[in-house]
């Protein structure tokens, strides 16, 4: 792989030193973005997974309790964020390798494929949860779905806050894809 | 741009003919995937936008009618699919240019940036709509949201079908990103 990833070096027109410096900078930025995305997805998954609220009033048969697993969409949100967080943690060593060997080609292509797959997992999780959280806040008059946030106030605040980390991770993954494309184009 | 995109040609180790052939094949596949994605988003947007159902019974004051604009999420779905369809149509000329000039670098990077942005637009549209369609079918006992599909049967079938085109376009955009990365890595 070394041979195939390093040929063409002599045909570069830009000064070799500055070109390498920029490539290294791109790789370091890649590592930082991965860290931010890990924190975002981890915080979202934990915050959503530990959300529950029990209302102070109850009847003989029903206790009014809300937790994330009541809504299947929020369960998917927790699962998607956990998977993406695990993947990003496992991708850190490869990202560090790219800082040292900034001309690697196939390992970058592998990261592009996996990053795109993870983007296609975290984005549906975040946006489906956003659709449900919107419905919980506003309800829908035409479908006769009532807003549940009047009763479950702190539950609603918590699940709204969880979206931030997930959407942040989504933006980071888009930027990671662009960085990989730039690194592949610069080689 | 010609100079910078075509240097390094002499340092290729693979036979030049076959390498060019593969690059051309990747570019042709890019064009085909764009066509499929255009058809998918266009069909989704039109089918969703023209959905409405009026129930045969009505009272003096209320006529039971369902259309896509009753649910804000479905409105977003139509807008997102229309924008992505328009972008894909405008990107076709650039894709055709890539078939002829398979070593282009900056125009491919531009397409990666825009494709990623469009992926980040169509995916939330499709998945938020899927969350709402799921709710329309199944309802949610804990939140006391009733399934509306018992009344609005053909409306529900239509909005479920619309998701297919949009998710298909999403898969095509992921593949387009990977093709662009491969084309950039092969140069």
Short mmCIF file of C-alpha atoms in Angstrom, two decimals:
data_model
loop_
_atom_site.label_atom_id
_atom_site.label_comp_id
_atom_site.label_asym_id
_atom_site.label_seq_id
_atom_site.Cartn_x
_atom_site.Cartn_y
_atom_site.Cartn_z
CA UNK A 1 0.00 0.00 0.00
CA UNK A 2 2.92 2.27 0.74
CA UNK A 3 4.07 2.17 -2.86
CA UNK A 4 0.69 2.93 -4.38
CA UNK A 5 -0.19 5.67 -1.92
CA UNK A 6 3.05 7.57 -2.29
CA UNK A 7 3.64 7.55 -6.03
CA UNK A 8 3.12 10.81 -7.84
CA UNK A 9 4.95 12.65 -5.08
CA UNK A 10 7.59 13.98 -7.41
CA UNK A 11 5.04 15.51 -9.78
CA UNK A 12 3.63 17.95 -7.17
CA UNK A 13 3.97 21.55 -8.27
CA UNK A 14 3.45 23.21 -4.87
CA UNK A 15 6.37 23.28 -2.41
CA UNK A 16 6.39 19.90 -0.68
CA UNK A 17 6.73 21.29 2.85
CA UNK A 18 3.65 23.57 2.84
CA UNK A 19 1.55 20.91 1.08
CA UNK A 20 2.42 18.38 3.80
CA UNK A 21 1.71 20.96 6.49
CA UNK A 22 -1.80 21.60 5.13
CA UNK A 23 -2.46 17.85 4.85
CA UNK A 24 -1.37 17.40 8.46
CA UNK A 25 -3.60 20.30 9.48
CA UNK A 26 -6.57 18.67 7.72
CA UNK A 27 -5.84 15.40 9.57
CA UNK A 28 -5.61 17.13 12.97
CA UNK A 29 -8.90 18.95 12.27
CA UNK A 30 -10.40 15.55 11.36
CA UNK A 31 -9.37 14.20 14.79
CA UNK A 32 -10.79 17.24 16.63
CA UNK A 33 -14.12 17.02 14.77
CA UNK A 34 -14.34 13.33 15.66
CA UNK A 35 -13.85 14.17 19.35
CA UNK A 36 -16.63 16.80 19.24
CA UNK A 37 -18.96 14.36 17.46
CA UNK A 38 -18.22 11.66 20.09
CA UNK A 39 -19.09 14.06 22.91
CA UNK A 40 -22.27 15.14 21.11
CA UNK A 41 -23.59 11.64 20.41
CA UNK A 42 -22.57 10.30 23.83
CA UNK A 43 -24.28 13.18 25.66
CA UNK A 44 -27.42 12.80 23.51
CA UNK A 45 -27.64 9.03 24.04
CA UNK A 46 -27.09 9.21 27.81
CA UNK A 47 -29.37 12.23 28.35
CA UNK A 48 -32.18 10.65 26.30
CA UNK A 49 -31.71 7.21 27.83
CA UNK A 50 -31.96 8.45 31.41
CA UNK A 51 -34.99 10.69 30.86
CA UNK A 52 -38.08 9.88 32.83
CA UNK A 53 -40.69 11.88 34.66
CA UNK A 54 -43.35 10.67 37.06
CA UNK A 55 -46.18 13.09 37.69
CA UNK A 56 -47.02 13.79 41.36
CA UNK A 57 -50.67 12.76 40.98
CA UNK A 58 -51.94 9.24 40.24
CA UNK A 59 -55.12 7.23 40.31
CA UNK A 60 -55.57 3.71 41.71
CA UNK A 61 -54.73 2.05 38.39
CA UNK A 62 -52.63 4.48 36.42
CA UNK A 63 -49.48 6.27 37.41
CA UNK A 64 -48.60 9.00 34.95
CA UNK A 65 -45.04 8.34 33.95
CA UNK A 66 -43.16 9.33 30.81
CA UNK A 67 -39.87 7.85 29.65
CA UNK A 68 -38.06 7.69 26.34
CA UNK A 69 -39.08 4.08 25.58
CA UNK A 70 -42.76 5.10 25.40
CA UNK A 71 -42.05 6.56 21.96
CA UNK A 72 -40.36 4.08 19.56
CA UNK A 73 -38.76 6.98 17.66
CA UNK A 74 -36.85 8.05 20.75
CA UNK A 75 -35.65 4.48 21.29
CA UNK A 76 -34.28 4.54 17.74
CA UNK A 77 -32.63 7.87 18.56
CA UNK A 78 -30.76 6.34 21.54
CA UNK A 79 -29.69 3.26 19.52
CA UNK A 80 -28.52 5.33 16.51
CA UNK A 81 -26.51 7.73 18.69
CA UNK A 82 -24.90 4.86 20.62
CA UNK A 83 -23.83 3.08 17.42
CA UNK A 84 -22.40 6.27 15.90
CA UNK A 85 -20.58 7.08 19.18
CA UNK A 86 -19.05 3.57 19.25
CA UNK A 87 -17.99 3.83 15.59
CA UNK A 88 -16.40 7.27 16.09
CA UNK A 89 -14.41 6.00 19.08
CA UNK A 90 -13.15 3.04 17.04
CA UNK A 91 -12.22 5.36 14.14
CA UNK A 92 -9.94 7.52 16.33
CA UNK A 93 -6.82 5.31 15.90
CA UNK A 94 -7.19 5.46 12.10
CA UNK A 95 -7.57 9.23 12.30
CA UNK A 96 -4.33 9.44 14.34
CA UNK A 97 -2.58 7.26 11.74
CA UNK A 98 -3.65 9.80 9.08
CA UNK A 99 -1.89 12.61 10.97
CA UNK A 100 1.39 10.67 10.81
CA UNK A 101 0.94 9.28 7.28
CA UNK A 102 -0.92 12.09 5.55
CA UNK A 103 -0.73 10.45 2.09
CA UNK A 104 -2.75 7.34 2.94
CA UNK A 105 -5.43 6.64 0.33
CA UNK A 106 -7.33 3.40 0.96
CA UNK A 107 -7.78 3.98 4.68
CA UNK A 108 -9.22 7.42 3.90
CA UNK A 109 -11.61 5.88 1.37
CA UNK A 110 -12.68 3.37 4.04
CA UNK A 111 -13.40 6.25 6.43
CA UNK A 112 -15.44 8.07 3.74
CA UNK A 113 -17.61 4.96 3.25
CA UNK A 114 -18.14 4.42 6.99
CA UNK A 115 -18.63 8.14 7.75
CA UNK A 116 -21.30 8.35 5.04
CA UNK A 117 -23.03 5.27 6.50
CA UNK A 118 -22.94 6.79 10.00
CA UNK A 119 -24.27 10.10 8.66
CA UNK A 120 -27.13 8.13 7.10
CA UNK A 121 -27.80 6.60 10.55
CA UNK A 122 -27.54 9.60 12.90
CA UNK A 123 -29.47 12.01 10.64
CA UNK A 124 -32.69 9.95 10.50
CA UNK A 125 -32.45 9.36 14.26
CA UNK A 126 -32.12 13.06 15.01
CA UNK A 127 -34.73 14.28 12.55
CA UNK A 128 -37.35 11.64 13.34
CA UNK A 129 -36.91 12.50 17.04
CA UNK A 130 -37.22 16.21 16.14
CA UNK A 131 -40.52 15.51 14.35
CA UNK A 132 -41.88 13.72 17.43
CA UNK A 133 -40.58 16.39 19.86
CA UNK A 134 -42.26 19.06 17.70
CA UNK A 135 -45.49 17.08 17.91
CA UNK A 136 -45.13 16.71 21.68
CA UNK A 137 -44.75 20.49 21.98
CA UNK A 138 -47.37 21.68 19.51
CA UNK A 139 -49.68 18.73 18.93
CA UNK A 140 -51.73 18.63 15.75
CA UNK A 141 -55.28 19.93 15.62
CA UNK A 142 -56.28 18.22 12.38
CA UNK A 143 -55.11 14.75 13.49
CA UNK A 144 -56.47 15.39 17.01
CA UNK A 145 -53.07 14.71 18.60
CA UNK A 146 -52.77 16.73 21.81
CA UNK A 147 -49.52 18.33 22.98
CA UNK A 148 -48.23 16.25 25.89
CA UNK A 149 -45.75 18.91 27.00
CA UNK A 150 -48.33 20.66 29.16
CA UNK A 151 -48.27 17.68 31.50
CA UNK A 152 -44.74 16.37 31.05
CA UNK A 153 -42.88 19.65 31.19
CA UNK A 154 -39.38 18.59 32.29
CA UNK A 155 -39.54 15.44 30.12
CA UNK A 156 -40.17 17.64 27.08
CA UNK A 157 -37.36 20.03 27.94
CA UNK A 158 -34.95 17.11 28.29
CA UNK A 159 -35.85 15.42 25.00
CA UNK A 160 -35.62 18.79 23.20
CA UNK A 161 -32.13 19.37 24.61
CA UNK A 162 -30.97 15.92 23.53
CA UNK A 163 -31.48 16.89 19.88
CA UNK A 164 -28.70 19.50 20.03
CA UNK A 165 -25.88 16.99 20.54
CA UNK A 166 -27.19 14.76 17.78
CA UNK A 167 -27.60 17.55 15.23
CA UNK A 168 -24.14 18.82 16.20
CA UNK A 169 -22.69 15.36 15.49
CA UNK A 170 -24.53 15.37 12.14
CA UNK A 171 -22.86 18.66 11.13
CA UNK A 172 -19.47 17.28 12.28
CA UNK A 173 -19.94 14.17 10.10
CA UNK A 174 -20.76 16.31 7.04
CA UNK A 175 -17.58 18.34 7.70
CA UNK A 176 -15.58 15.09 8.15
CA UNK A 177 -16.77 13.91 4.72
CA UNK A 178 -15.68 17.20 3.16
CA UNK A 179 -12.28 17.04 4.90
CA UNK A 180 -11.76 13.49 3.59
CA UNK A 181 -12.66 14.62 0.07
CA UNK A 182 -10.20 17.54 0.34
CA UNK A 183 -7.47 15.23 1.67
CA UNK A 184 -8.07 12.76 -1.18
CA UNK A 185 -8.02 15.57 -3.76
CA UNK A 186 -4.79 17.10 -2.34
CA UNK A 187 -2.71 13.93 -2.40
CA UNK B 1 -7.44 24.36 -13.80
CA UNK B 2 -6.44 22.12 -16.67
CA UNK B 3 -2.80 22.21 -15.67
CA UNK B 4 -3.36 21.46 -12.01
CA UNK B 5 -5.91 18.75 -12.61
CA UNK B 6 -3.84 16.84 -15.13
CA UNK B 7 -0.39 16.83 -13.55
CA UNK B 8 0.78 13.56 -12.12
CA UNK B 9 -0.54 11.77 -15.19
CA UNK B 10 2.89 10.48 -16.17
CA UNK B 11 3.52 8.93 -12.76
CA UNK B 12 0.58 6.49 -12.97
CA UNK B 13 1.69 2.91 -12.66
CA UNK B 14 -1.42 1.27 -14.09
CA UNK B 15 -1.86 1.24 -17.89
CA UNK B 16 -3.30 4.63 -18.79
CA UNK B 17 -6.07 3.24 -21.02
CA UNK B 18 -7.73 0.99 -18.46
CA UNK B 19 -7.44 3.62 -15.70
CA UNK B 20 -9.23 6.15 -17.93
CA UNK B 21 -11.85 3.56 -18.82
CA UNK B 22 -12.66 2.94 -15.14
CA UNK B 23 -12.81 6.69 -14.44
CA UNK B 24 -15.20 7.13 -17.35
CA UNK B 25 -17.30 4.22 -16.05
CA UNK B 26 -17.48 5.86 -12.61
CA UNK B 27 -18.61 9.14 -14.24
CA UNK B 28 -21.29 7.40 -16.33
CA UNK B 29 -22.55 5.59 -13.20
CA UNK B 30 -22.63 9.00 -11.45
CA UNK B 31 -24.90 10.34 -14.21
CA UNK B 32 -27.22 7.29 -14.05
CA UNK B 33 -27.54 7.52 -10.24
CA UNK B 34 -28.39 11.21 -10.55
CA UNK B 35 -31.19 10.37 -13.02
CA UNK B 36 -32.64 7.74 -10.64
CA UNK B 37 -32.46 10.20 -7.72
CA UNK B 38 -34.21 12.89 -9.80
CA UNK B 39 -37.06 10.50 -10.64
CA UNK B 40 -37.34 9.43 -6.99
CA UNK B 41 -37.48 12.93 -5.50
CA UNK B 42 -39.75 14.26 -8.24
CA UNK B 43 -42.23 11.39 -7.83
CA UNK B 44 -42.17 11.78 -4.03
CA UNK B 45 -42.73 15.54 -4.14
CA UNK B 46 -45.56 15.36 -6.68
CA UNK B 47 -47.29 12.36 -5.09
CA UNK B 48 -47.14 13.93 -1.62
CA UNK B 49 -48.12 17.39 -2.87
CA UNK B 50 -51.25 16.16 -4.63
CA UNK B 51 -52.48 13.91 -1.82
CA UNK B 52 -55.82 14.72 -0.34
CA UNK B 53 -58.80 12.74 0.80
CA UNK B 54 -62.29 13.93 1.67
CA UNK B 55 -64.39 11.52 3.65
CA UNK B 56 -67.90 10.84 2.31
CA UNK B 57 -69.62 11.91 5.56
CA UNK B 58 -69.69 15.41 7.02
CA UNK B 59 -71.55 17.45 9.61
CA UNK B 60 -72.94 20.93 9.16
CA UNK B 61 -69.73 22.62 10.33
CA UNK B 62 -66.93 20.17 9.71
CA UNK B 63 -65.96 18.36 6.54
CA UNK B 64 -63.44 15.61 7.20
CA UNK B 65 -60.64 16.26 4.80
CA UNK B 66 -56.98 15.28 5.00
CA UNK B 67 -54.17 16.76 2.92
CA UNK B 68 -50.42 16.94 3.24
CA UNK B 69 -50.37 20.54 4.51
CA UNK B 70 -52.24 19.50 7.67
CA UNK B 71 -48.97 18.05 8.98
CA UNK B 72 -46.04 20.53 8.91
CA UNK B 73 -43.58 17.64 8.64
CA UNK B 74 -45.10 16.54 5.34
CA UNK B 75 -44.88 20.12 4.03
CA UNK B 76 -41.15 20.04 4.85
CA UNK B 77 -40.93 16.70 3.03
CA UNK B 78 -42.36 18.24 -0.17
CA UNK B 79 -40.10 21.32 0.06
CA UNK B 80 -36.95 19.25 0.74
CA UNK B 81 -37.65 16.84 -2.11
CA UNK B 82 -38.37 19.72 -4.53
CA UNK B 83 -35.11 21.49 -3.65
CA UNK B 84 -33.06 18.29 -4.00
CA UNK B 85 -34.77 17.48 -7.32
CA UNK B 86 -33.98 20.98 -8.64
CA UNK B 87 -30.34 20.72 -7.49
CA UNK B 88 -29.88 17.28 -9.08
CA UNK B 89 -31.28 18.54 -12.40
CA UNK B 90 -28.88 21.50 -12.32
CA UNK B 91 -25.95 19.18 -11.49
CA UNK B 92 -26.51 17.01 -14.58
CA UNK B 93 -24.42 19.23 -16.95
CA UNK B 94 -21.45 19.07 -14.54
CA UNK B 95 -21.84 15.31 -14.33
CA UNK B 96 -21.75 15.09 -18.15
CA UNK B 97 -18.60 17.28 -18.18
CA UNK B 98 -16.98 14.73 -15.82
CA UNK B 99 -17.58 11.93 -18.32
CA UNK B 100 -15.63 13.87 -20.96
CA UNK B 101 -12.93 15.26 -18.62
CA UNK B 102 -12.52 12.44 -16.11
CA UNK B 103 -9.52 14.08 -14.35
CA UNK B 104 -11.38 17.19 -13.13
CA UNK B 105 -10.66 17.89 -9.45
CA UNK B 106 -12.23 21.15 -8.23
CA UNK B 107 -15.59 20.57 -9.92
CA UNK B 108 -15.74 17.11 -8.29
CA UNK B 109 -14.97 18.66 -4.88
CA UNK B 110 -17.79 21.18 -5.50
CA UNK B 111 -20.18 18.30 -6.24
CA UNK B 112 -19.08 16.48 -3.03
CA UNK B 113 -19.87 19.59 -0.96
CA UNK B 114 -23.27 20.13 -2.60
CA UNK B 115 -24.17 16.41 -2.61
CA UNK B 116 -23.43 16.19 1.12
CA UNK B 117 -25.58 19.28 1.74
CA UNK B 118 -28.45 17.75 -0.27
CA UNK B 119 -28.07 14.44 1.59
CA UNK B 120 -28.37 16.43 4.82
CA UNK B 121 -31.59 17.96 3.45
CA UNK B 122 -33.42 14.96 1.95
CA UNK B 123 -32.60 12.55 4.81
CA UNK B 124 -34.27 14.63 7.56
CA UNK B 125 -37.26 15.22 5.28
CA UNK B 126 -37.71 11.52 4.59
CA UNK B 127 -37.10 10.31 8.14
CA UNK B 128 -39.21 12.95 9.87
CA UNK B 129 -42.03 12.09 7.45
CA UNK B 130 -41.48 8.38 8.22
CA UNK B 131 -41.81 9.07 11.96
CA UNK B 132 -45.12 10.87 11.37
CA UNK B 133 -46.42 8.22 8.94
CA UNK B 134 -45.57 5.54 11.53
CA UNK B 135 -47.54 7.52 14.11
CA UNK B 136 -50.48 7.89 11.71
CA UNK B 137 -50.52 4.12 11.22
CA UNK B 138 -49.91 2.92 14.78
CA UNK B 139 -50.69 5.87 17.02
CA UNK B 140 -49.20 5.96 20.50
CA UNK B 141 -51.07 4.67 23.53
CA UNK B 142 -48.91 6.39 26.15
CA UNK B 143 -49.18 9.84 24.57
CA UNK B 144 -52.86 9.23 23.72
CA UNK B 145 -52.30 9.91 20.03
CA UNK B 146 -54.81 7.89 17.99
CA UNK B 147 -53.97 6.28 14.66
CA UNK B 148 -55.68 8.37 11.96
CA UNK B 149 -55.25 5.72 9.28
CA UNK B 150 -58.47 3.97 10.20
CA UNK B 151 -60.40 6.96 8.87
CA UNK B 152 -58.07 8.25 6.18
CA UNK B 153 -57.16 5.00 4.54
CA UNK B 154 -56.12 6.02 1.02
CA UNK B 155 -54.41 9.18 2.38
CA UNK B 156 -52.22 6.98 4.58
CA UNK B 157 -51.37 4.59 1.77
CA UNK B 158 -50.34 7.50 -0.43
CA UNK B 159 -48.09 9.18 2.14
CA UNK B 160 -46.47 5.81 2.95
CA UNK B 161 -45.72 5.21 -0.72
CA UNK B 162 -44.17 8.67 -1.09
CA UNK B 163 -41.41 7.70 1.34
CA UNK B 164 -40.01 5.07 -1.04
CA UNK B 165 -38.87 7.59 -3.66
CA UNK B 166 -37.29 9.82 -1.06
CA UNK B 167 -35.39 7.02 0.70
CA UNK B 168 -34.29 5.74 -2.71
CA UNK B 169 -32.90 9.20 -3.53
CA UNK B 170 -31.13 9.19 -0.15
CA UNK B 171 -29.36 5.89 -0.98
CA UNK B 172 -28.42 7.28 -4.42
CA UNK B 173 -26.87 10.39 -2.84
CA UNK B 174 -24.78 8.24 -0.45
CA UNK B 175 -23.57 6.21 -3.46
CA UNK B 176 -22.83 9.45 -5.37
CA UNK B 177 -20.64 10.64 -2.48
CA UNK B 178 -18.73 7.35 -2.51
CA UNK B 179 -18.30 7.50 -6.32
CA UNK B 180 -16.92 11.05 -6.03
CA UNK B 181 -14.48 9.92 -3.32
CA UNK B 182 -13.34 6.99 -5.51
CA UNK B 183 -12.93 9.31 -8.52
CA UNK B 184 -10.89 11.77 -6.43
CA UNK B 185 -8.72 8.96 -5.03
CA UNK B 186 -8.09 7.42 -8.49
CA UNK B 187 -6.88 10.58 -10.18
#
